[in-house]
Amino acid sequence: MAEKKNTPPRKPVRINFSISWIYIILLVFMGWMLFDQGSANPQKEEWPDVEKQWLAGDIKEIVFMKNTYDGKVTIRPDRLDKYSDKFGGVIPKKSPHFVFSVTPSFDPEDTFKELNATLPEGEHVVYKIESEKDFWGVLEWLIFPLLLILMWVFMFRGMNRNMGGGNGGPGGIFNVGKSTGKLAEKDSIKVTFKDVAGLYGAKDEVMEIVDFLKNPKKYTALGGKIPKGALLVGPPGTGKTLLAKAVAGEANVPFFSISGSDFVEMFVGVGASRVRDLFRQAKEKAPCIVFIDEIDAVGRARGKNVGYSSNDERENTLNQLLTEMDGFGSNSGVIILAATNRADILDKALMRAGRFDRQIHVDLPDLKEREEIFGVHLRNLKLAENFDVDFVAKHTPGFSGADIANVCNEAALTAARKNKEFIDKQDFLDAVDRIVGGLERKSMIMTLEEKRSTAYHEAGHATVSWLLPKAKPLFKVTIVPRGQSLGAAWYLPEERHVDTKEHMIDEMCSLIGGRVADEIHTGQPCTGALSDLERLTKMAYAMVTYYGMSEKVGTISYYDSTGQSDMAFTKPYSEKTAQQIDLETKRLIDEAYRMAEELLKSHADQLRELADLLLEKEVIFTEDVERILGKRKKDMAKESEQPVEVIAPESASIE
């Protein structure tokens, strides 16, 4: 017998099944479902076109689905040449050739019978009326859950293999711990300070940061340390993000941008992991800039009202951010820029020196800055000849850069709606009215009495504000309904930074002037002054409790600049003081009411004339008010002022 050879035992074959196969199977299945039914690509037709094809004898068969009101049309083979242009010159080999949709009122049985009656018997169209079976819905409920179960099984197997490496780091499931920040390389950043209009003070401060990044040895040679971070603080839309991009563009360094909310996740530890990964990437790209937009989403003060609004995950993320900013080397070349409009609620540890070393305030633009911003946004617009940029800048006080961009776009849309070739001054005024006051409600029906009441109300505002020297200068008055208001008085507020008590009293009189005019006209108050009364009450309370403008309450301010007053359960004053505050607030409002009443009663004829003019024109301007009430005292005082010539001493040298 032949000897048996000792053969080594065969190793079991292991099949390595990757999770990517799940995705491949899913894609193949979805592709099969989408491209099933052959390669037919039916064209969309309207029912009148299908009817013409039927009467011409071109249709072979129609299948109508009564539950979806859709029809499928098959053309006779010998008539397909007529429709080759609809298929790109290629005659389709598979049917259906056309599809159509109708409304539920369509009666297929009667319609098809009537059309067949017009044709010879040999050319009758074969039609079928069926109900489409929803095979896709059944497969969706059966196959997709099975595929999802399989996917999750393999995903968790991969998670168990990969999570051992570290504290929710980049090796976790789906790389959930990696930073979601967007990296812009230095060559791809085209924004410079030339693209940032206005913001003179802010640009001067960030220029230092640019110089730090360009010439770090200039400062380190003297023993200085490069600042680690700067916080951009300002109202929304003032250009904080644009300024940060301009810093990166001027310094010619990489730019990481991320939102504060991107650190917040439902999984524990993900936010801290993303912070670590972001700073790891930044150190690899140094020198660079990391920009965190809306940092208040993750940098809110810790330990306030524990048990009511605490968020351990957010606080852990903030702690990691504080640690990373401290962990930097003094000359690492990574500068953190952050933006917020709620600097008052940020954690004090975040604001200390060594983290965010400086705060850069990005305020609303003044007149000159608004002119520059308008110049940037007007570059690509077709403007009328002799367009006055200074005019539109003066009529947009308090507008941010984003608001100005919106005004320019809205003006272009307004001109396009009027079929104009160029954008003129009136289009910009209409755009400002629409943005501030809302859309004009032309369809609103008002009775004559309501119009007259509205006219008296707005005339009251205009009269009082015109006669008081410290009130805001009037621009125009309208009784055209916009948004929620039936009319409006438009002012051009003076760009001053400090208001006196006299200024505020005159503003209160102007606010209540509409209510007083209503009572003079009708003899009783009405509900149209709700918004005015709300602003009036808030202003009076602010004078007493914030600005210390009450003799009885005293020069005391209960304003909380930290923004935490809403979290307190008790008021910072006694009940007796609260009563004094209420009495003083009522006294200020009563005083404003009395002043407005005296003014309007002494100028009753002018008030009535102004209201009649409003009823006639619906919109009146400064010139109309000046013609009825005369020039303002303030304007007359300005005209009487003589310029004083200043002569420099002979010894002084003026460059």
Short mmCIF file of C-alpha atoms in Angstrom, two decimals, residues 173-654:
data_model
loop_
_atom_site.label_atom_id
_atom_site.label_comp_id
_atom_site.label_asym_id
_atom_site.label_seq_id
_atom_site.Cartn_x
_atom_site.Cartn_y
_atom_site.Cartn_z
CA ILE A 173 -17.36 56.68 15.06
CA PHE A 174 -17.59 58.65 11.83
CA ASN A 175 -14.72 60.84 13.09
CA VAL A 176 -17.27 62.67 15.23
CA GLY A 177 -14.54 64.10 17.43
CA LYS A 178 -12.79 65.90 14.59
CA SER A 179 -13.07 69.63 14.18
CA THR A 180 -15.64 70.91 11.70
CA GLY A 181 -13.72 74.13 11.10
CA LYS A 182 -13.20 75.28 7.53
CA LEU A 183 -9.63 75.94 6.44
CA ALA A 184 -8.89 78.66 3.92
CA GLU A 185 -5.30 78.55 2.69
CA LYS A 186 -3.43 81.82 2.47
CA ASP A 187 -3.47 81.86 -1.34
CA SER A 188 -7.28 81.47 -1.45
CA ILE A 189 -8.10 84.47 0.79
CA LYS A 190 -8.74 87.47 -1.44
CA VAL A 191 -10.27 89.78 1.17
CA THR A 192 -8.07 92.66 2.37
CA PHE A 193 -8.61 95.90 4.25
CA LYS A 194 -9.44 97.59 0.92
CA ASP A 195 -12.64 95.50 0.83
CA VAL A 196 -13.65 96.62 4.33
CA ALA A 197 -15.27 100.03 4.20
CA GLY A 198 -15.39 102.17 7.34
CA LEU A 199 -14.48 100.58 10.69
CA TYR A 200 -11.53 102.97 11.12
CA GLY A 201 -10.92 102.34 14.80
CA ALA A 202 -11.32 98.57 14.51
CA LYS A 203 -8.97 98.39 11.51
CA ASP A 204 -6.30 100.36 13.36
CA GLU A 205 -6.40 97.84 16.22
CA VAL A 206 -6.34 94.72 14.07
CA MET A 207 -3.47 96.16 12.03
CA GLU A 208 -1.30 95.45 15.06
CA ILE A 209 -2.30 91.77 14.83
CA VAL A 210 -1.32 91.76 11.16
CA ASP A 211 2.05 93.26 12.06
CA PHE A 212 2.52 90.60 14.76
CA LEU A 213 2.03 87.85 12.19
CA LYS A 214 4.22 89.48 9.54
CA ASN A 215 7.10 90.57 11.76
CA PRO A 216 7.04 88.47 14.96
CA LYS A 217 10.78 88.91 15.62
CA LYS A 218 10.28 92.67 15.81
CA TYR A 219 8.40 92.14 19.08
CA THR A 220 9.99 89.00 20.48
CA ALA A 221 13.46 90.54 20.16
CA LEU A 222 12.47 93.05 22.81
CA GLY A 223 11.05 90.34 25.06
CA GLY A 224 7.44 91.01 24.17
CA LYS A 225 4.82 88.32 23.69
CA ILE A 226 2.48 88.13 20.75
CA PRO A 227 -1.16 88.46 21.85
CA LYS A 228 -3.04 85.18 21.87
CA GLY A 229 -6.50 86.40 21.04
CA ALA A 230 -8.72 89.35 20.23
CA LEU A 231 -12.47 89.57 20.71
CA LEU A 232 -14.53 91.46 18.13
CA VAL A 233 -17.57 92.93 19.86
CA GLY A 234 -20.41 94.72 18.12
CA PRO A 235 -24.01 94.59 16.94
CA PRO A 236 -25.04 92.06 14.28
CA GLY A 237 -24.13 92.91 10.69
CA THR A 238 -21.35 95.41 11.45
CA GLY A 239 -18.66 93.39 9.65
CA LYS A 240 -16.93 91.36 12.38
CA THR A 241 -16.52 88.24 10.24
CA LEU A 242 -15.41 90.29 7.22
CA LEU A 243 -12.82 92.06 9.36
CA ALA A 244 -11.41 88.73 10.57
CA LYS A 245 -11.08 87.51 6.97
CA ALA A 246 -9.36 90.76 6.03
CA VAL A 247 -6.81 90.24 8.82
CA ALA A 248 -5.97 86.80 7.42
CA GLY A 249 -5.80 88.19 3.86
CA GLU A 250 -3.51 91.06 4.87
CA ALA A 251 -1.22 88.83 6.91
CA ASN A 252 -1.24 86.18 4.14
CA VAL A 253 -1.69 83.28 6.57
CA PRO A 254 -4.11 80.31 6.71
CA PHE A 255 -7.54 81.03 8.17
CA PHE A 256 -9.61 78.57 10.24
CA SER A 257 -13.26 79.52 10.68
CA ILE A 258 -15.78 77.77 12.90
CA SER A 259 -19.00 78.68 14.66
CA GLY A 260 -19.40 78.39 18.41
CA SER A 261 -22.44 76.17 17.96
CA ASP A 262 -20.33 73.64 15.99
CA PHE A 263 -18.73 72.54 19.26
CA VAL A 264 -22.07 71.64 20.82
CA GLU A 265 -23.20 68.06 20.15
CA MET A 266 -25.50 65.51 21.64
CA PHE A 267 -22.62 63.14 22.41
CA VAL A 268 -20.69 63.69 25.63
CA GLY A 269 -17.11 64.78 25.09
CA VAL A 270 -17.45 65.65 21.41
CA GLY A 271 -17.18 69.42 21.95
CA ALA A 272 -13.95 69.14 23.94
CA SER A 273 -12.56 66.72 21.37
CA ARG A 274 -13.31 69.12 18.52
CA VAL A 275 -11.59 71.94 20.40
CA ARG A 276 -8.47 69.78 20.79
CA ASP A 277 -8.50 68.80 17.14
CA LEU A 278 -8.99 72.40 16.00
CA PHE A 279 -6.02 73.64 17.95
CA ARG A 280 -3.90 70.67 16.82
CA GLN A 281 -4.57 71.59 13.18
CA ALA A 282 -3.89 75.25 13.90
CA LYS A 283 -0.48 74.47 15.42
CA GLU A 284 0.44 72.46 12.33
CA LYS A 285 -0.46 75.43 10.09
CA ALA A 286 1.16 78.11 12.26
CA PRO A 287 1.38 81.02 11.77
CA CYS A 288 -2.37 81.19 11.22
CA ILE A 289 -5.62 82.72 12.46
CA VAL A 290 -8.46 80.80 14.13
CA PHE A 291 -11.79 82.59 13.96
CA ILE A 292 -14.66 81.48 16.23
CA ASP A 293 -17.92 83.14 15.26
CA GLU A 294 -20.70 83.57 17.86
CA ILE A 295 -18.44 82.43 20.67
CA ASP A 296 -21.19 83.14 23.22
CA ALA A 297 -22.76 79.79 22.20
CA VAL A 298 -19.94 78.00 24.01
CA GLY A 299 -18.35 80.75 26.12
CA ARG A 300 -21.31 81.68 28.30
CA ALA A 301 -20.51 82.27 31.96
CA ARG A 302 -20.37 79.09 34.06
CA GLY A 303 -22.05 78.32 37.36
CA LYS A 304 -25.10 80.58 37.00
CA ASN A 305 -28.26 79.11 38.49
CA VAL A 306 -26.98 75.57 38.78
CA GLY A 307 -29.90 73.20 38.41
CA TYR A 308 -31.92 75.53 36.23
CA SER A 309 -29.84 76.37 33.17
CA SER A 310 -26.57 74.49 33.62
CA ASN A 311 -25.11 72.53 30.74
CA ASP A 312 -22.21 70.27 31.74
CA GLU A 313 -21.27 69.44 28.16
CA ARG A 314 -21.04 73.11 27.19
CA GLU A 315 -19.02 73.89 30.27
CA ASN A 316 -16.64 71.01 29.53
CA THR A 317 -16.16 72.41 26.04
CA LEU A 318 -15.45 75.85 27.48
CA ASN A 319 -12.96 74.39 29.96
CA GLN A 320 -11.13 72.66 27.12
CA LEU A 321 -11.05 75.95 25.16
CA LEU A 322 -9.58 77.75 28.16
CA THR A 323 -6.97 75.02 28.58
CA GLU A 324 -5.95 75.08 24.92
CA MET A 325 -5.57 78.85 24.90
CA ASP A 326 -3.38 78.60 28.01
CA GLY A 327 -1.45 75.68 26.54
CA PHE A 328 -0.09 77.72 23.70
CA GLY A 329 3.52 78.65 23.62
CA SER A 330 4.01 82.36 23.84
CA ASN A 331 5.41 82.51 20.31
CA SER A 332 3.37 79.79 18.65
CA GLY A 333 2.17 82.10 15.87
CA VAL A 334 -1.51 81.18 16.30
CA ILE A 335 -3.87 84.05 17.03
CA ILE A 336 -7.48 83.47 18.05
CA LEU A 337 -10.13 85.90 16.82
CA ALA A 338 -13.67 85.59 18.11
CA ALA A 339 -16.85 87.52 17.42
CA THR A 340 -19.90 88.12 19.56
CA ASN A 341 -22.65 90.65 20.14
CA ARG A 342 -23.12 89.49 23.76
CA ALA A 343 -19.78 90.20 25.41
CA ASP A 344 -21.55 90.82 28.72
CA ILE A 345 -22.50 87.14 29.15
CA LEU A 346 -19.08 85.64 28.40
CA ASP A 347 -17.15 83.85 31.12
CA LYS A 348 -14.68 86.04 32.98
CA ALA A 349 -11.96 83.41 32.66
CA LEU A 350 -12.23 83.71 28.90
CA MET A 351 -11.82 87.47 29.02
CA ARG A 352 -8.76 87.65 31.20
CA ALA A 353 -5.34 88.71 29.99
CA GLY A 354 -3.40 85.89 28.38
CA ARG A 355 -6.47 84.53 26.55
CA PHE A 356 -8.41 87.24 24.80
CA ASP A 357 -5.93 90.00 25.44
CA ARG A 358 -7.96 92.78 23.91
CA GLN A 359 -11.49 93.66 22.94
CA ILE A 360 -12.04 95.39 19.62
CA HIS A 361 -15.36 97.20 19.37
CA VAL A 362 -16.97 97.14 15.93
CA ASP A 363 -19.69 99.75 16.21
CA LEU A 364 -22.42 100.86 13.85
CA PRO A 365 -21.01 103.07 11.09
CA ASP A 366 -21.29 106.85 11.23
CA LEU A 367 -22.15 109.08 8.26
CA LYS A 368 -18.72 109.00 6.61
CA GLU A 369 -18.39 105.24 7.09
CA ARG A 370 -21.86 104.67 5.64
CA GLU A 371 -20.82 106.60 2.54
CA GLU A 372 -17.85 104.29 2.09
CA ILE A 373 -19.99 101.18 2.64
CA PHE A 374 -22.51 102.42 0.09
CA GLY A 375 -19.63 102.98 -2.31
CA VAL A 376 -18.64 99.31 -1.98
CA HIS A 377 -22.15 97.94 -2.54
CA LEU A 378 -22.98 100.38 -5.37
CA ARG A 379 -20.11 99.26 -7.59
CA ASN A 380 -22.14 96.70 -9.52
CA LEU A 381 -25.42 98.66 -9.64
CA LYS A 382 -26.65 100.71 -12.60
CA LEU A 383 -27.24 104.10 -11.04
CA ALA A 384 -28.87 107.19 -12.50
CA GLU A 385 -26.71 110.15 -13.46
CA ASN A 386 -25.63 112.49 -10.68
CA PHE A 387 -26.61 109.94 -8.04
CA ASP A 388 -25.99 111.42 -4.58
CA VAL A 389 -24.41 108.85 -2.27
CA ASP A 390 -24.30 111.41 0.54
CA PHE A 391 -28.11 111.70 0.40
CA VAL A 392 -28.79 107.99 0.93
CA ALA A 393 -26.11 107.82 3.62
CA LYS A 394 -27.82 110.61 5.57
CA HIS A 395 -31.17 108.81 5.32
CA THR A 396 -29.89 105.54 6.81
CA PRO A 397 -28.79 106.41 10.39
CA GLY A 398 -28.29 103.42 12.64
CA PHE A 399 -27.96 101.02 9.69
CA SER A 400 -25.26 98.37 9.86
CA GLY A 401 -23.15 97.20 6.93
CA ALA A 402 -25.49 94.25 6.36
CA ASP A 403 -28.50 96.60 6.44
CA ILE A 404 -26.89 98.85 3.83
CA ALA A 405 -26.22 95.85 1.58
CA ASN A 406 -29.88 94.91 1.95
CA VAL A 407 -30.97 98.46 1.08
CA CYS A 408 -28.89 98.42 -2.12
CA ASN A 409 -30.29 95.07 -3.17
CA GLU A 410 -33.86 96.09 -2.35
CA ALA A 411 -33.44 99.33 -4.32
CA ALA A 412 -32.33 97.32 -7.36
CA LEU A 413 -35.35 95.04 -7.02
CA THR A 414 -37.67 98.06 -6.64
CA ALA A 415 -36.30 99.65 -9.81
CA ALA A 416 -36.65 96.35 -11.67
CA ARG A 417 -40.30 96.05 -10.61
CA LYS A 418 -40.92 99.52 -12.09
CA ASN A 419 -39.16 98.51 -15.35
CA LYS A 420 -36.49 101.17 -14.92
CA GLU A 421 -33.13 101.07 -16.69
CA PHE A 422 -31.31 102.82 -13.84
CA ILE A 423 -31.69 103.04 -10.06
CA ASP A 424 -32.50 106.50 -8.76
CA LYS A 425 -32.83 108.22 -5.38
CA GLN A 426 -36.54 107.42 -5.00
CA ASP A 427 -35.86 103.67 -5.33
CA PHE A 428 -33.51 103.87 -2.36
CA LEU A 429 -36.06 105.79 -0.30
CA ASP A 430 -38.71 103.19 -1.13
CA ALA A 431 -36.26 100.45 -0.16
CA VAL A 432 -35.58 102.08 3.22
CA ASP A 433 -39.32 102.45 3.83
CA ARG A 434 -39.92 98.81 3.00
CA ILE A 435 -37.11 97.55 5.22
CA VAL A 436 -37.93 99.73 8.21
CA GLY A 437 -41.71 99.91 7.99
CA GLY A 438 -42.56 96.75 6.09
CA LEU A 439 -44.37 96.07 2.84
CA GLU A 440 -46.92 98.63 1.71
CA ARG A 441 -50.44 97.19 2.16
CA LYS A 442 -52.23 98.64 -0.86
CA SER A 443 -55.11 96.20 -0.59
CA MET A 444 -56.04 97.27 2.93
CA ILE A 445 -59.49 98.89 3.05
CA MET A 446 -59.86 101.78 5.55
CA THR A 447 -62.91 103.87 6.24
CA LEU A 448 -62.76 107.64 5.87
CA GLU A 449 -63.00 108.06 9.64
CA GLU A 450 -60.08 105.67 10.19
CA LYS A 451 -58.00 107.55 7.64
CA ARG A 452 -58.85 110.87 9.28
CA SER A 453 -57.98 109.49 12.73
CA THR A 454 -54.66 108.16 11.41
CA ALA A 455 -53.95 111.50 9.73
CA TYR A 456 -54.55 113.38 13.01
CA HIS A 457 -52.38 110.88 14.90
CA GLU A 458 -49.40 111.25 12.56
CA ALA A 459 -49.93 115.00 12.30
CA GLY A 460 -49.71 115.13 16.12
CA HIS A 461 -46.33 113.38 16.03
CA ALA A 462 -45.10 115.71 13.31
CA THR A 463 -46.32 118.92 14.97
CA VAL A 464 -44.85 118.21 18.39
CA SER A 465 -41.50 116.99 17.05
CA TRP A 466 -41.30 120.06 14.78
CA LEU A 467 -42.02 122.58 17.53
CA LEU A 468 -39.67 121.09 20.15
CA PRO A 469 -36.03 122.03 19.49
CA LYS A 470 -34.45 118.93 21.03
CA ALA A 471 -36.64 116.36 19.26
CA LYS A 472 -35.45 114.39 16.23
CA PRO A 473 -35.75 116.29 12.93
CA LEU A 474 -38.70 115.19 10.85
CA PHE A 475 -38.17 113.81 7.34
CA LYS A 476 -41.63 112.73 6.14
CA VAL A 477 -45.07 111.72 7.36
CA THR A 478 -47.28 109.09 5.75
CA ILE A 479 -50.66 107.47 6.34
CA VAL A 480 -49.97 104.63 3.89
CA PRO A 481 -50.30 101.35 5.86
CA ARG A 482 -47.05 99.42 6.15
CA GLY A 483 -46.53 96.20 8.09
CA GLN A 484 -48.53 96.44 11.32
CA SER A 485 -48.80 100.24 11.34
CA LEU A 486 -51.49 102.38 9.72
CA GLY A 487 -49.11 105.31 9.32
CA ALA A 488 -45.71 106.57 10.35
CA ALA A 489 -43.65 109.66 10.98
CA TRP A 490 -40.08 109.24 9.72
CA TYR A 491 -37.21 110.99 11.48
CA LEU A 492 -33.53 111.47 10.77
CA PRO A 493 -31.96 111.21 14.22
CA GLU A 494 -28.89 113.25 14.93
CA GLU A 495 -25.82 111.07 15.34
CA ARG A 496 -25.00 112.07 18.87
CA HIS A 497 -23.60 109.74 21.50
CA VAL A 498 -24.99 111.44 24.61
CA ASP A 499 -28.59 112.48 25.31
CA THR A 500 -29.51 115.07 27.92
CA LYS A 501 -32.63 115.01 30.04
CA GLU A 502 -34.09 117.74 27.84
CA HIS A 503 -33.51 115.60 24.74
CA MET A 504 -35.34 112.67 26.29
CA ILE A 505 -38.26 114.77 27.52
CA ASP A 506 -38.76 116.20 24.03
CA GLU A 507 -38.62 112.70 22.54
CA MET A 508 -41.27 111.56 25.03
CA CYS A 509 -43.47 114.51 24.05
CA SER A 510 -43.05 113.58 20.40
CA LEU A 511 -44.03 109.98 21.14
CA ILE A 512 -47.19 110.88 23.02
CA GLY A 513 -48.13 113.61 20.54
CA GLY A 514 -50.10 111.15 18.42
CA ARG A 515 -52.17 110.00 21.39
CA VAL A 516 -52.93 113.61 22.41
CA ALA A 517 -53.94 114.47 18.83
CA ASP A 518 -56.34 111.51 18.83
CA GLU A 519 -58.02 112.78 21.97
CA ILE A 520 -58.26 116.33 20.58
CA HIS A 521 -59.82 115.02 17.36
CA THR A 522 -62.23 112.39 18.68
CA GLY A 523 -62.49 113.33 22.35
CA GLN A 524 -61.41 109.87 23.48
CA PRO A 525 -58.30 107.65 23.25
CA CYS A 526 -57.92 104.82 20.73
CA THR A 527 -55.78 101.72 20.37
CA GLY A 528 -53.53 103.09 17.61
CA ALA A 529 -50.96 104.44 20.07
CA LEU A 530 -49.91 101.08 21.54
CA SER A 531 -46.38 101.09 20.11
CA ASP A 532 -45.87 104.73 21.11
CA LEU A 533 -46.98 104.09 24.69
CA GLU A 534 -44.71 101.08 24.97
CA ARG A 535 -41.64 103.06 23.89
CA LEU A 536 -42.71 106.00 26.07
CA THR A 537 -43.01 103.84 29.19
CA LYS A 538 -39.65 102.14 28.62
CA MET A 539 -37.93 105.48 28.09
CA ALA A 540 -39.47 106.94 31.27
CA TYR A 541 -38.43 103.94 33.35
CA ALA A 542 -34.92 104.11 31.87
CA MET A 543 -34.61 107.77 32.86
CA VAL A 544 -35.52 106.93 36.46
CA THR A 545 -33.82 103.55 37.01
CA TYR A 546 -30.85 103.64 34.61
CA TYR A 547 -29.78 107.24 34.03
CA GLY A 548 -30.48 108.73 37.45
CA MET A 549 -32.61 111.61 36.06
CA SER A 550 -35.09 111.70 38.94
CA GLU A 551 -34.60 114.00 41.91
CA LYS A 552 -36.73 111.88 44.27
CA VAL A 553 -35.18 108.52 43.40
CA GLY A 554 -31.75 110.10 43.18
CA THR A 555 -28.67 109.70 41.04
CA ILE A 556 -28.81 105.92 41.28
CA SER A 557 -28.60 103.40 38.44
CA TYR A 558 -30.00 99.88 38.70
CA TYR A 559 -28.62 98.90 35.30
CA ASP A 560 -26.72 95.61 35.27
CA SER A 561 -24.02 95.64 32.56
CA THR A 562 -23.16 91.98 33.20
CA GLY A 563 -26.43 90.84 31.68
CA GLN A 564 -27.27 88.62 34.65
CA SER A 565 -30.10 90.69 36.07
CA ASP A 566 -32.68 88.49 34.38
CA MET A 567 -31.40 85.56 36.42
CA ALA A 568 -31.96 87.26 39.77
CA PHE A 569 -34.97 86.37 41.87
CA THR A 570 -35.02 89.67 43.77
CA LYS A 571 -34.95 93.33 42.75
CA PRO A 572 -31.95 95.39 43.84
CA TYR A 573 -34.23 97.86 45.64
CA SER A 574 -36.94 97.87 48.30
CA GLU A 575 -40.70 98.05 47.80
CA LYS A 576 -40.69 101.68 48.95
CA THR A 577 -38.15 102.54 46.25
CA ALA A 578 -40.25 100.63 43.70
CA GLN A 579 -43.22 102.83 44.58
CA GLN A 580 -41.07 105.94 44.15
CA ILE A 581 -39.89 104.65 40.76
CA ASP A 582 -43.48 104.10 39.63
CA LEU A 583 -44.54 107.56 40.83
CA GLU A 584 -41.58 109.29 39.16
CA THR A 585 -42.17 107.41 35.92
CA LYS A 586 -45.82 108.47 35.92
CA ARG A 587 -44.80 112.06 36.69
CA LEU A 588 -42.46 112.17 33.70
CA ILE A 589 -45.12 110.75 31.40
CA ASP A 590 -47.74 113.19 32.72
CA GLU A 591 -45.32 116.08 32.18
CA ALA A 592 -44.70 114.97 28.59
CA TYR A 593 -48.46 114.62 28.03
CA ARG A 594 -49.12 118.12 29.37
CA MET A 595 -46.39 119.69 27.21
CA ALA A 596 -47.68 117.94 24.07
CA GLU A 597 -51.27 118.95 24.86
CA GLU A 598 -50.34 122.63 25.29
CA LEU A 599 -48.42 122.64 22.02
CA LEU A 600 -51.17 120.98 20.01
CA LYS A 601 -53.99 123.12 21.45
CA SER A 602 -52.03 126.32 20.79
CA HIS A 603 -51.42 125.18 17.20
CA ALA A 604 -54.82 123.57 16.58
CA ASP A 605 -55.28 125.28 13.21
CA GLN A 606 -51.89 124.10 11.94
CA LEU A 607 -52.62 120.59 13.24
CA ARG A 608 -55.90 120.48 11.33
CA GLU A 609 -54.27 121.86 8.17
CA LEU A 610 -51.50 119.26 8.41
CA ALA A 611 -54.03 116.43 8.86
CA ASP A 612 -56.07 117.66 5.86
CA LEU A 613 -52.91 117.76 3.74
CA LEU A 614 -52.11 114.19 4.79
CA LEU A 615 -55.58 113.05 3.79
CA GLU A 616 -55.08 114.68 0.41
CA LYS A 617 -51.52 113.59 -0.43
CA GLU A 618 -51.04 110.58 1.94
CA VAL A 619 -47.31 111.39 2.09
CA ILE A 620 -45.85 114.77 3.02
CA PHE A 621 -42.25 115.87 3.48
CA THR A 622 -40.24 118.39 5.48
CA GLU A 623 -41.02 121.20 3.02
CA ASP A 624 -44.77 120.76 3.52
CA VAL A 625 -44.48 120.82 7.32
CA GLU A 626 -42.20 123.88 7.15
CA ARG A 627 -44.72 125.73 4.97
CA ILE A 628 -47.48 125.18 7.57
CA LEU A 629 -45.56 125.44 10.86
CA GLY A 630 -42.66 127.66 9.78
CA LYS A 631 -38.97 126.99 10.31
CA ARG A 632 -37.78 125.09 13.36
CA LYS A 633 -36.20 127.12 16.13
CA LYS A 634 -33.14 124.93 15.99
CA ASP A 635 -32.67 125.53 12.27
CA MET A 636 -33.11 129.28 12.74
CA ALA A 637 -30.48 129.24 15.47
CA LYS A 638 -28.03 127.44 13.19
CA GLU A 639 -28.57 129.98 10.40
CA SER A 640 -27.93 132.86 12.79
CA GLU A 641 -24.62 131.44 13.93
CA GLN A 642 -21.68 133.23 12.33
CA PRO A 643 -18.52 131.32 11.57
CA VAL A 644 -15.59 132.38 13.72
CA GLU A 645 -12.30 132.87 11.94
CA VAL A 646 -9.41 131.35 13.86
CA ILE A 647 -6.05 133.06 13.31
CA ALA A 648 -3.01 131.05 14.22
CA PRO A 649 -0.22 132.77 16.16
CA GLU A 650 2.77 133.87 14.14
CA SER A 651 5.10 131.55 15.99
CA ALA A 652 2.98 128.45 15.30
CA SER A 653 3.89 126.22 12.39
CA ILE A 654 0.98 124.57 10.67
#
